[in-house]
Amino acid sequence: MAATVHDVFLLFGDSVTEQSSDAGGLGQLLSAAYTRKVDVLNRGFSGYNTRWAIPILEQLLAKKTEQSHVPGVRLLIIWFGANDATIPANFQHVPLAEFADNLSTLVQLVTDPSSPYHSPQTKIVLITPPPVNTLQWGAYKASQEPPEELERSLDLTKTYAEKVKEVGLKEGVQVLDAWTALWKAAGEVEGNLSRLSHDGLHLNADGYKVVYDELMKIIVDKHPELHYNKLQDVFIGFLDIDPVNYRQGLQKRQA
Amino acid sequence: MAATVHDVFLLFGDSVTEQSSDAGGLGQLLSAAYTRKVDVLNRGFSGYNTRWAIPILEQLLAKKTEQSHVPGVRLLIIWFGANDATIPANFQHVPLAEFADNLSTLVQLVTDPSSPYHSPQTKIVLITPPPVNTLQWGAYKASQEPPEELERSLDLTKTYAEKVKEVGLKEGVQVLDAWTALWKAAGEVEGNLSRLSHDGLHLNADGYKVVYDELMKIIVDKHPELHYNKLQDVFIGFLDIDPVNYRQGLQKRQA
């Protein structure tokens, strides 16, 4: 059994993505906005970095020979960096240069015509990691039993966020700069980031709303064909059903 | 491209299902609880009744010959009746006997060994339509321009809810009696249903929570293998990743 009649938006990332099916999360907001049009798949992996993401994405994507049999990925969001940007002593850390290479590899799996997963109709948006609030996250780490050392810094996340923008330019894909959008929403004061995060690292509904609004701006400006107002429902609305010969009108359509 | 590595829970119904990807909705709560294990697909169709549902479900299910190539449906929720139970003059109305036959047809598409869509590993839960609050819904209809007549009654929804329970017994599948659970949560007072609904017909987060809790009871009691605590993540947790030979451990597993 399948239920695979919809194309998908694939949200690929770390815990910031994994938690986004919670109420007010990016995944939830997209699911609600795109119901009956595309399926929004949460492929968030808490704790993962871009190094470990590569073998995962190879299993999420269909090969060219399989693509006609499976749902198309209309939009691929790649949102890593929060764990890559931990301090070098942390086992999740990925050096900045490798981080850039890994992000390029992830993008090129889809965009490179020689890739077995090449999918030119898939739009890609990279998202930069959020700014960490070390006051809030540090207090959380210190409260653990036994207490844990702070393994992140605001500056490191900024450095990795800047790198994502470079990769986007190099690879020719859109970048949603969540770092800057959230930083501005906090009035450029680290302590104020607590308004947008429940623990200093992960976003709350207000934080996700900032990112969702930025994504919608990118869709409107750069990929307008992906706006929910431009996609028809896969099955017709009930007011359009012919009550006598209803079967004919109830055939699946392209969203 | 696919991203179809997860099996699915298929939520099939009318607008009460369609709206359930909103924050606090049944679909949202399930999506958050089952992230990294199964995909929760919203297949809610506002205004649809069981008559129109049949050709839709035939397109949502894979035929036996296709099933090995597509995600399995671990759980199929069928939640219709709100529109079937409108008054006979309304074009969405379905007579009670046909409603029962249609529900049986939907179930048998999956359970009948002679059906091309036969899928014995799929568990099915029928949900009864919610009780309508005619005070609230009637006020909403009257507020339209031009004003609309009330086309629903509390007693009609109860009659259709009782019929769902009969079909469940006949077909040997579980029934979640949302009608009764919501009615009890409202203290068996029609006016109190406004605590559980934003318009008298559709549920708010408090109403969906009642249904979600009932569903979890059914899963624990009747289909415990579907509980999120019994399903492993499709990909391993990051603490289990071997930092040196990471590729081998990052293979997809059965949830």
Short mmCIF file of C-alpha atoms in Angstrom, two decimals:
data_model
loop_
_atom_site.label_atom_id
_atom_site.label_comp_id
_atom_site.label_asym_id
_atom_site.label_seq_id
_atom_site.Cartn_x
_atom_site.Cartn_y
_atom_site.Cartn_z
CA MET A 1 0.00 0.00 0.00
CA ALA A 2 1.26 3.39 -0.86
CA ALA A 3 -0.65 6.62 -0.44
CA THR A 4 2.21 8.13 -2.42
CA VAL A 5 0.08 10.26 -4.68
CA HIS A 6 1.62 13.56 -3.59
CA ASP A 7 4.99 15.00 -4.41
CA VAL A 8 7.01 16.03 -1.39
CA PHE A 9 8.90 18.81 0.33
CA LEU A 10 11.87 17.16 2.00
CA LEU A 11 13.12 18.84 5.19
CA PHE A 12 16.60 17.46 5.74
CA GLY A 13 18.61 18.56 8.76
CA ASP A 14 19.55 18.03 12.39
CA SER A 15 17.54 18.37 15.60
CA VAL A 16 16.32 21.83 14.62
CA THR A 17 14.53 20.07 11.76
CA GLU A 18 13.60 16.96 13.77
CA GLN A 19 11.73 19.07 16.33
CA SER A 20 9.94 21.05 13.62
CA SER A 21 6.88 18.79 13.54
CA ASP A 22 5.98 20.17 16.96
CA ALA A 23 3.15 22.72 17.08
CA GLY A 24 4.40 25.94 15.46
CA GLY A 25 7.50 24.27 13.99
CA LEU A 26 8.65 24.81 10.42
CA GLY A 27 7.51 21.35 9.35
CA GLN A 28 4.11 21.77 10.99
CA LEU A 29 3.53 25.18 9.44
CA LEU A 30 4.43 23.85 5.99
CA SER A 31 2.29 20.72 6.46
CA ALA A 32 -0.73 22.85 7.32
CA ALA A 33 -0.12 25.27 4.43
CA TYR A 34 0.37 22.52 1.82
CA THR A 35 -2.27 19.98 2.86
CA ARG A 36 -3.82 18.30 -0.23
CA LYS A 37 -0.95 19.59 -2.39
CA VAL A 38 2.39 18.11 -1.27
CA ASP A 39 3.53 15.96 1.64
CA VAL A 40 6.03 17.60 3.95
CA LEU A 41 8.47 14.93 5.14
CA ASN A 42 10.46 15.50 8.31
CA ARG A 43 13.93 14.08 7.79
CA GLY A 44 15.55 15.71 10.79
CA PHE A 45 18.26 13.78 12.63
CA SER A 46 19.13 15.03 16.09
CA GLY A 47 22.87 15.34 16.66
CA TYR A 48 23.87 14.68 13.06
CA ASN A 49 26.42 16.74 11.15
CA THR A 50 27.01 17.12 7.40
CA ARG A 51 29.55 14.25 7.35
CA TRP A 52 26.98 11.75 8.53
CA ALA A 53 24.28 13.39 6.41
CA ILE A 54 25.79 12.29 3.12
CA PRO A 55 25.10 8.54 3.39
CA ILE A 56 21.62 9.38 4.71
CA LEU A 57 20.70 11.62 1.78
CA GLU A 58 21.89 8.94 -0.66
CA GLN A 59 19.18 6.71 0.84
CA LEU A 60 16.48 9.39 0.84
CA LEU A 61 16.83 10.18 -2.84
CA ALA A 62 15.65 7.97 -5.66
CA LYS A 63 18.03 7.13 -8.47
CA LYS A 64 17.20 8.45 -11.93
CA THR A 65 16.02 5.01 -12.98
CA GLU A 66 13.53 4.94 -10.07
CA GLN A 67 12.27 8.50 -10.17
CA SER A 68 9.29 7.90 -12.42
CA HIS A 69 7.89 5.38 -9.93
CA VAL A 70 8.08 7.47 -6.77
CA PRO A 71 6.94 10.90 -5.57
CA GLY A 72 8.96 13.79 -6.88
CA VAL A 73 10.82 16.07 -4.48
CA ARG A 74 9.62 19.56 -5.37
CA LEU A 75 11.67 21.24 -2.65
CA LEU A 76 14.70 20.02 -0.73
CA ILE A 77 15.62 22.03 2.36
CA ILE A 78 19.09 21.35 3.76
CA TRP A 79 19.55 22.76 7.26
CA PHE A 80 22.74 21.61 8.97
CA GLY A 81 25.55 23.31 10.85
CA ALA A 82 24.36 23.46 14.45
CA ASN A 83 26.40 20.33 15.28
CA ASP A 84 29.23 20.83 12.77
CA ALA A 85 29.84 24.15 14.56
CA THR A 86 30.53 22.63 17.97
CA ILE A 87 34.06 23.12 19.32
CA PRO A 88 36.76 20.87 17.79
CA ALA A 89 36.98 18.70 20.93
CA ASN A 90 33.36 17.62 20.46
CA PHE A 91 32.82 14.43 18.42
CA GLN A 92 30.09 16.06 16.31
CA HIS A 93 32.46 18.82 15.18
CA VAL A 94 33.24 19.10 11.46
CA PRO A 95 36.03 21.47 10.35
CA LEU A 96 34.80 24.49 8.43
CA ALA A 97 36.38 23.52 5.09
CA GLU A 98 34.96 20.00 5.26
CA PHE A 99 31.58 21.44 6.25
CA ALA A 100 31.57 23.46 3.01
CA ASP A 101 32.65 20.43 0.98
CA ASN A 102 29.97 18.26 2.58
CA LEU A 103 27.25 20.82 1.87
CA SER A 104 28.40 21.01 -1.74
CA THR A 105 28.32 17.22 -1.95
CA LEU A 106 24.75 17.16 -0.62
CA VAL A 107 23.64 19.76 -3.17
CA GLN A 108 25.47 18.12 -6.05
CA LEU A 109 23.82 14.77 -5.36
CA VAL A 110 20.74 16.48 -6.80
CA THR A 111 22.17 19.09 -9.21
CA ASP A 112 25.09 17.27 -10.86
CA PRO A 113 23.93 15.69 -14.15
CA SER A 114 26.41 12.84 -13.57
CA SER A 115 24.93 12.02 -10.14
CA PRO A 116 22.74 8.91 -10.03
CA TYR A 117 20.29 11.04 -8.01
CA HIS A 118 20.24 13.97 -10.46
CA SER A 119 16.84 15.66 -10.29
CA PRO A 120 16.76 18.98 -12.17
CA GLN A 121 13.15 19.69 -11.22
CA THR A 122 14.00 19.72 -7.49
CA LYS A 123 14.49 23.19 -5.99
CA ILE A 124 17.02 23.44 -3.15
CA VAL A 125 17.15 25.91 -0.27
CA LEU A 126 20.05 25.87 2.20
CA ILE A 127 19.34 27.23 5.69
CA THR A 128 22.06 28.60 7.93
CA PRO A 129 22.33 27.28 11.51
CA PRO A 130 20.59 29.41 14.16
CA PRO A 131 22.64 31.60 16.51
CA VAL A 132 23.25 29.76 19.77
CA ASN A 133 22.44 31.58 23.00
CA THR A 134 25.34 30.44 25.16
CA LEU A 135 23.81 31.98 28.30
CA GLN A 136 20.73 29.79 27.96
CA TRP A 137 22.42 26.70 26.50
CA GLY A 138 25.32 26.94 28.94
CA ALA A 139 22.90 26.99 31.87
CA TYR A 140 21.15 23.93 30.44
CA LYS A 141 24.43 22.04 30.06
CA ALA A 142 25.55 23.04 33.57
CA SER A 143 22.24 21.76 34.98
CA GLN A 144 22.84 18.21 33.71
CA GLU A 145 23.87 15.43 36.10
CA PRO A 146 26.86 15.34 35.93
CA PRO A 147 27.26 18.94 34.67
CA GLU A 148 28.42 19.24 31.06
CA GLU A 149 30.82 21.75 29.51
CA LEU A 150 29.58 24.32 27.04
CA GLU A 151 30.55 23.03 23.57
CA ARG A 152 29.20 25.83 21.35
CA SER A 153 29.70 29.54 20.81
CA LEU A 154 27.80 32.34 19.12
CA ASP A 155 30.80 33.23 16.96
CA LEU A 156 31.29 29.66 15.75
CA THR A 157 27.69 29.38 14.60
CA LYS A 158 28.10 32.69 12.79
CA THR A 159 31.22 31.45 11.00
CA TYR A 160 29.41 28.32 9.84
CA ALA A 161 26.38 30.37 8.81
CA GLU A 162 28.59 32.58 6.65
CA LYS A 163 30.05 29.46 5.05
CA VAL A 164 26.59 28.22 4.10
CA LYS A 165 26.02 31.46 2.20
CA GLU A 166 29.29 30.94 0.29
CA VAL A 167 28.25 27.41 -0.64
CA GLY A 168 24.87 28.64 -1.83
CA LEU A 169 26.52 31.18 -4.12
CA LYS A 170 29.00 28.61 -5.42
CA GLU A 171 26.34 25.98 -6.05
CA GLY A 172 23.74 28.37 -7.40
CA VAL A 173 21.01 27.56 -4.89
CA GLN A 174 19.02 29.80 -2.58
CA VAL A 175 20.13 30.39 1.00
CA LEU A 176 17.79 31.23 3.86
CA ASP A 177 19.96 33.05 6.39
CA ALA A 178 18.23 31.95 9.58
CA TRP A 179 21.22 33.06 11.65
CA THR A 180 20.85 36.69 10.62
CA ALA A 181 17.04 36.70 10.63
CA LEU A 182 16.94 35.34 14.19
CA TRP A 183 19.77 37.60 15.33
CA LYS A 184 17.92 40.64 14.03
CA ALA A 185 14.66 39.42 15.58
CA ALA A 186 16.53 39.34 18.91
CA GLY A 187 17.67 42.93 18.45
CA GLU A 188 21.26 41.69 18.03
CA VAL A 189 21.46 40.91 21.77
CA GLU A 190 22.43 37.33 22.69
CA GLY A 191 20.27 37.25 25.82
CA ASN A 192 17.21 38.18 23.78
CA LEU A 193 17.53 35.00 21.72
CA SER A 194 15.71 33.31 24.61
CA ARG A 195 12.51 34.74 23.09
CA LEU A 196 13.06 32.50 20.05
CA SER A 197 14.38 29.32 21.63
CA HIS A 198 13.35 26.99 24.45
CA ASP A 199 16.89 26.02 25.40
CA GLY A 200 19.29 28.35 23.59
CA LEU A 201 19.99 25.89 20.77
CA HIS A 202 16.60 24.76 19.43
CA LEU A 203 13.84 27.06 18.25
CA ASN A 204 10.45 27.65 19.80
CA ALA A 205 7.34 28.53 17.77
CA ASP A 206 8.34 32.20 17.59
CA GLY A 207 11.77 31.24 16.27
CA TYR A 208 10.36 28.86 13.67
CA LYS A 209 7.89 31.54 12.56
CA VAL A 210 10.83 33.82 11.70
CA VAL A 211 12.32 31.05 9.54
CA TYR A 212 8.97 30.16 7.95
CA ASP A 213 8.38 33.77 6.96
CA GLU A 214 11.85 33.95 5.40
CA LEU A 215 11.19 30.73 3.49
CA MET A 216 7.94 32.09 2.13
CA LYS A 217 9.78 35.22 0.95
CA ILE A 218 12.27 33.05 -0.94
CA ILE A 219 9.45 31.00 -2.45
CA VAL A 220 7.58 34.12 -3.56
CA ASP A 221 10.71 35.79 -4.98
CA LYS A 222 12.70 32.87 -6.39
CA HIS A 223 10.49 29.79 -6.70
CA PRO A 224 6.96 31.20 -7.04
CA GLU A 225 5.72 28.00 -8.71
CA LEU A 226 6.11 26.35 -5.28
CA HIS A 227 3.79 28.75 -3.46
CA TYR A 228 0.74 27.00 -2.07
CA ASN A 229 -1.48 29.43 -3.92
CA LYS A 230 0.07 28.26 -7.20
CA LEU A 231 -0.45 24.55 -6.55
CA GLN A 232 -3.84 23.01 -7.11
CA ASP A 233 -5.22 20.35 -4.81
CA VAL A 234 -4.38 16.83 -6.03
CA PHE A 235 -8.09 15.96 -5.83
CA ILE A 236 -10.84 18.48 -6.62
CA GLY A 237 -12.75 20.45 -4.02
CA PHE A 238 -16.12 18.97 -3.00
CA LEU A 239 -18.09 21.84 -4.52
CA ASP A 240 -16.75 20.80 -7.94
CA ILE A 241 -17.92 17.20 -7.60
CA ASP A 242 -20.63 16.18 -10.06
CA PRO A 243 -23.11 14.44 -7.74
CA VAL A 244 -24.26 12.07 -10.50
CA ASN A 245 -21.10 11.18 -12.45
CA TYR A 246 -18.70 11.75 -9.59
CA ARG A 247 -16.12 9.08 -10.40
CA GLN A 248 -14.74 10.80 -13.48
CA GLY A 249 -13.95 14.04 -11.67
CA LEU A 250 -12.23 12.33 -8.77
CA GLN A 251 -9.08 11.37 -10.64
CA LYS A 252 -5.73 12.42 -9.24
CA ARG A 253 -4.21 15.55 -10.82
CA GLN A 254 -0.73 17.03 -10.66
CA ALA A 255 -0.52 19.54 -7.81
CA MET B 1 13.60 11.50 -6.11
CA ALA B 2 11.76 9.77 -3.38
CA ALA B 3 12.45 10.15 0.32
CA THR B 4 10.07 7.23 0.70
CA VAL B 5 12.11 5.33 3.23
CA HIS B 6 9.47 5.38 5.94
CA ASP B 7 6.26 3.43 6.17
CA VAL B 8 3.17 5.55 6.73
CA PHE B 9 0.15 6.17 8.88
CA LEU B 10 -2.61 7.21 6.49
CA LEU B 11 -5.22 9.59 7.92
CA PHE B 12 -8.17 9.38 5.55
CA GLY B 13 -11.26 11.47 6.15
CA ASP B 14 -13.10 14.73 5.62
CA SER B 15 -12.38 18.28 6.82
CA VAL B 16 -11.95 17.12 10.40
CA THR B 17 -8.93 15.22 9.11
CA GLU B 18 -7.84 17.87 6.61
CA GLN B 19 -7.56 20.47 9.38
CA SER B 20 -5.65 18.08 11.64
CA SER B 21 -2.21 19.25 10.45
CA ASP B 22 -2.86 22.49 12.32
CA ALA B 23 -1.04 22.97 15.62
CA GLY B 24 -2.57 20.55 18.15
CA GLY B 25 -4.44 18.58 15.48
CA LEU B 26 -4.51 14.79 15.36
CA GLY B 27 -2.15 14.68 12.38
CA GLN B 28 0.28 17.11 13.97
CA LEU B 29 0.35 15.23 17.27
CA LEU B 30 0.99 11.94 15.47
CA SER B 31 3.66 13.50 13.23
CA ALA B 32 5.54 14.80 16.26
CA ALA B 33 5.23 11.50 18.14
CA TYR B 34 6.37 9.35 15.20
CA THR B 35 9.16 11.50 13.70
CA ARG B 36 12.01 9.30 12.39
CA LYS B 37 9.72 6.23 12.54
CA VAL B 38 6.75 6.61 10.17
CA ASP B 39 5.39 9.39 7.98
CA VAL B 40 1.93 10.61 8.91
CA LEU B 41 0.10 11.48 5.69
CA ASN B 42 -2.87 13.83 5.83
CA ARG B 43 -5.45 12.60 3.36
CA GLY B 44 -8.33 14.72 4.60
CA PHE B 45 -10.83 16.02 2.03
CA SER B 46 -13.06 18.84 3.20
CA GLY B 47 -16.72 18.29 2.34
CA TYR B 48 -16.28 14.71 1.13
CA ASN B 49 -18.57 11.87 2.13
CA THR B 50 -18.03 8.09 2.02
CA ARG B 51 -19.51 7.80 -1.48
CA TRP B 52 -16.83 10.07 -2.95
CA ALA B 53 -14.19 8.54 -0.70
CA ILE B 54 -14.22 5.18 -2.46
CA PRO B 55 -12.62 6.27 -5.77
CA ILE B 56 -10.12 8.33 -3.78
CA LEU B 57 -8.99 5.45 -1.57
CA GLU B 58 -8.55 3.27 -4.65
CA GLN B 59 -5.95 5.81 -5.80
CA LEU B 60 -4.25 6.11 -2.41
CA LEU B 61 -3.63 2.39 -2.04
CA ALA B 62 -1.04 0.41 -3.95
CA LYS B 63 -2.08 -2.76 -5.71
CA LYS B 64 -0.61 -6.01 -4.44
CA THR B 65 1.76 -6.11 -7.40
CA GLU B 66 3.12 -2.66 -6.47
CA GLN B 67 3.29 -2.99 -2.70
CA SER B 68 6.88 -4.20 -2.48
CA HIS B 69 8.07 -1.04 -4.26
CA VAL B 70 6.32 1.55 -2.10
CA PRO B 71 6.03 2.45 1.59
CA GLY B 72 3.78 0.18 3.59
CA VAL B 73 0.70 1.55 5.33
CA ARG B 74 1.09 0.46 8.94
CA LEU B 75 -2.09 2.18 10.08
CA LEU B 76 -5.11 3.36 8.08
CA ILE B 77 -7.48 5.67 9.92
CA ILE B 78 -10.87 6.15 8.29
CA TRP B 79 -12.79 9.11 9.72
CA PHE B 80 -15.91 10.02 7.75
CA GLY B 81 -19.51 10.72 8.60
CA ALA B 82 -19.61 14.44 9.37
CA ASN B 83 -20.86 15.18 5.83
CA ASP B 84 -22.76 11.94 5.23
CA ALA B 85 -24.81 12.90 8.30
CA THR B 86 -26.09 16.19 6.88
CA ILE B 87 -29.84 16.41 6.33
CA PRO B 88 -31.18 14.59 3.23
CA ALA B 89 -31.75 17.86 1.34
CA ASN B 90 -28.02 18.59 1.43
CA PHE B 91 -26.01 17.34 -1.57
CA GLN B 92 -23.33 15.83 0.68
CA HIS B 93 -25.89 13.63 2.47
CA VAL B 94 -25.50 9.86 2.21
CA PRO B 95 -28.34 7.63 3.47
CA LEU B 96 -27.48 5.65 6.58
CA ALA B 97 -27.59 2.22 4.92
CA GLU B 98 -25.36 3.36 2.06
CA PHE B 99 -22.99 5.01 4.58
CA ALA B 100 -22.54 1.62 6.26
CA ASP B 101 -22.03 -0.11 2.91
CA ASN B 102 -19.51 2.51 1.81
CA LEU B 103 -17.52 2.19 5.04
CA SER B 104 -17.48 -1.59 4.59
CA THR B 105 -16.29 -1.14 1.02
CA LEU B 106 -13.45 1.11 2.20
CA VAL B 107 -12.37 -1.41 4.82
CA GLN B 108 -12.67 -4.37 2.47
CA LEU B 109 -10.44 -2.70 -0.11
CA VAL B 110 -7.68 -3.50 2.38
CA THR B 111 -8.93 -6.59 4.22
CA ASP B 112 -10.53 -8.67 1.47
CA PRO B 113 -8.01 -11.20 0.10
CA SER B 114 -9.64 -10.87 -3.33
CA SER B 115 -9.16 -7.09 -3.39
CA PRO B 116 -6.35 -5.84 -5.63
CA TYR B 117 -5.36 -3.61 -2.69
CA HIS B 118 -5.35 -6.40 -0.09
CA SER B 119 -2.80 -5.56 2.60
CA PRO B 120 -3.06 -7.87 5.62
CA GLN B 121 -0.29 -6.09 7.52
CA THR B 122 -2.25 -2.79 7.54
CA LYS B 123 -4.14 -2.09 10.77
CA ILE B 124 -7.39 -0.16 10.41
CA VAL B 125 -9.11 2.14 12.91
CA LEU B 126 -12.51 3.66 12.14
CA ILE B 127 -13.35 6.93 13.90
CA THR B 128 -16.92 8.06 14.50
CA PRO B 129 -17.92 11.60 13.43
CA PRO B 130 -17.79 14.23 16.18
CA PRO B 131 -21.00 15.51 17.77
CA VAL B 132 -22.07 18.75 16.08
CA ASN B 133 -22.85 21.72 18.30
CA THR B 134 -25.86 23.14 16.47
CA LEU B 135 -25.90 26.27 18.64
CA GLN B 136 -22.38 27.19 17.51
CA TRP B 137 -22.56 25.84 13.95
CA GLY B 138 -26.05 27.30 13.43
CA ALA B 139 -24.78 30.73 14.46
CA TYR B 140 -21.89 30.38 12.03
CA LYS B 141 -24.22 29.42 9.17
CA ALA B 142 -26.60 32.26 10.01
CA SER B 143 -23.69 34.71 9.96
CA GLN B 144 -22.85 33.94 6.33
CA GLU B 145 -23.75 36.39 3.55
CA PRO B 146 -26.38 35.41 2.51
CA PRO B 147 -27.35 33.52 5.69
CA GLU B 148 -27.37 29.72 5.32
CA GLU B 149 -29.75 27.16 6.80
CA LEU B 150 -28.56 24.74 9.46
CA GLU B 151 -27.99 21.40 7.68
CA ARG B 152 -26.86 19.23 10.60
CA SER B 153 -28.20 17.95 13.91
CA LEU B 154 -26.69 16.41 17.01
CA ASP B 155 -28.99 13.39 16.75
CA LEU B 156 -28.06 12.70 13.12
CA THR B 157 -24.34 12.66 13.93
CA LYS B 158 -25.07 10.27 16.79
CA THR B 159 -26.98 7.92 14.50
CA TYR B 160 -24.10 7.85 12.03
CA ALA B 161 -21.59 7.39 14.85
CA GLU B 162 -23.54 4.36 16.08
CA LYS B 163 -23.49 2.95 12.54
CA VAL B 164 -19.69 3.23 12.40
CA LYS B 165 -19.50 1.07 15.51
CA GLU B 166 -21.71 -1.57 13.84
CA VAL B 167 -19.48 -1.58 10.77
CA GLY B 168 -16.39 -1.97 12.90
CA LEU B 169 -17.87 -5.02 14.62
CA LYS B 170 -18.99 -6.52 11.31
CA GLU B 171 -15.63 -5.93 9.62
CA GLY B 172 -13.51 -6.89 12.61
CA VAL B 173 -11.62 -3.61 12.92
CA GLN B 174 -11.16 -1.24 15.84
CA VAL B 175 -13.47 1.74 16.30
CA LEU B 176 -12.50 4.98 18.04
CA ASP B 177 -15.77 6.46 19.25
CA ALA B 178 -14.91 10.14 19.00
CA TRP B 179 -18.57 11.07 19.24
CA THR B 180 -18.94 9.59 22.71
CA ALA B 181 -15.49 10.65 23.95
CA LEU B 182 -16.15 14.28 22.95
CA TRP B 183 -19.70 14.18 24.26
CA LYS B 184 -18.48 12.96 27.63
CA ALA B 185 -15.67 15.55 27.64
CA ALA B 186 -18.39 18.19 27.22
CA GLY B 187 -20.28 16.85 30.20
CA GLU B 188 -23.04 15.64 27.85
CA VAL B 189 -24.18 19.25 27.32
CA GLU B 190 -24.37 20.45 23.71
CA GLY B 191 -23.37 24.01 24.55
CA ASN B 192 -20.20 22.80 26.27
CA LEU B 193 -18.97 21.30 22.99
CA SER B 194 -17.75 24.81 22.19
CA ARG B 195 -14.77 24.04 24.45
CA LEU B 196 -13.69 21.38 21.94
CA SER B 197 -14.50 23.04 18.63
CA HIS B 198 -13.81 26.37 16.97
CA ASP B 199 -17.04 26.46 14.98
CA GLY B 200 -19.30 23.69 16.30
CA LEU B 201 -18.35 21.22 13.53
CA HIS B 202 -14.53 21.10 13.44
CA LEU B 203 -12.31 20.36 16.41
CA ASN B 204 -9.88 22.68 18.17
CA ALA B 205 -6.68 21.46 19.83
CA ASP B 206 -8.55 20.41 22.98
CA GLY B 207 -10.98 18.37 20.88
CA TYR B 208 -8.21 16.70 18.89
CA LYS B 209 -6.38 15.89 22.12
CA VAL B 210 -9.40 13.88 23.27
CA VAL B 211 -9.28 11.89 20.03
CA TYR B 212 -5.50 11.47 20.13
CA ASP B 213 -5.66 10.09 23.67
CA GLU B 214 -8.36 7.61 22.62
CA LEU B 215 -6.27 6.53 19.64
CA MET B 216 -3.26 5.92 21.87
CA LYS B 217 -5.44 3.78 24.15
CA ILE B 218 -6.49 1.66 21.16
CA ILE B 219 -2.87 1.35 20.02
CA VAL B 220 -1.71 0.30 23.48
CA ASP B 221 -4.55 -2.18 23.94
CA LYS B 222 -5.09 -3.59 20.45
CA HIS B 223 -2.12 -2.74 18.22
CA PRO B 224 0.78 -2.32 20.67
CA GLU B 225 3.33 -3.00 17.91
CA LEU B 226 2.33 0.40 16.48
CA HIS B 227 3.20 2.37 19.61
CA TYR B 228 6.02 4.83 19.03
CA ASN B 229 7.94 3.29 21.91
CA LYS B 230 7.90 -0.05 20.07
CA LEU B 231 9.19 1.33 16.77
CA GLN B 232 12.88 2.01 16.37
CA ASP B 233 14.15 5.02 14.43
CA VAL B 234 14.76 4.22 10.76
CA PHE B 235 18.30 5.59 11.12
CA ILE B 236 20.35 5.19 14.33
CA GLY B 237 20.71 7.86 16.99
CA PHE B 238 23.84 10.01 16.72
CA LEU B 239 25.32 8.66 19.95
CA ASP B 240 25.47 5.23 18.30
CA ILE B 241 27.43 6.47 15.29
CA ASP B 242 30.96 5.08 15.00
CA PRO B 243 32.96 8.25 14.33
CA VAL B 244 35.54 6.35 12.23
CA ASN B 245 33.53 3.79 10.25
CA TYR B 246 30.29 5.71 10.23
CA ARG B 247 28.95 4.66 6.83
CA GLN B 248 28.20 1.07 7.77
CA GLY B 249 26.00 2.02 10.73
CA LEU B 250 24.00 4.57 8.79
CA GLN B 251 22.00 2.08 6.76
CA LYS B 252 18.23 2.28 6.78
CA ARG B 253 16.48 -0.12 9.14
CA GLN B 254 12.86 -1.23 9.45
CA ALA B 255 11.07 1.01 11.96
#
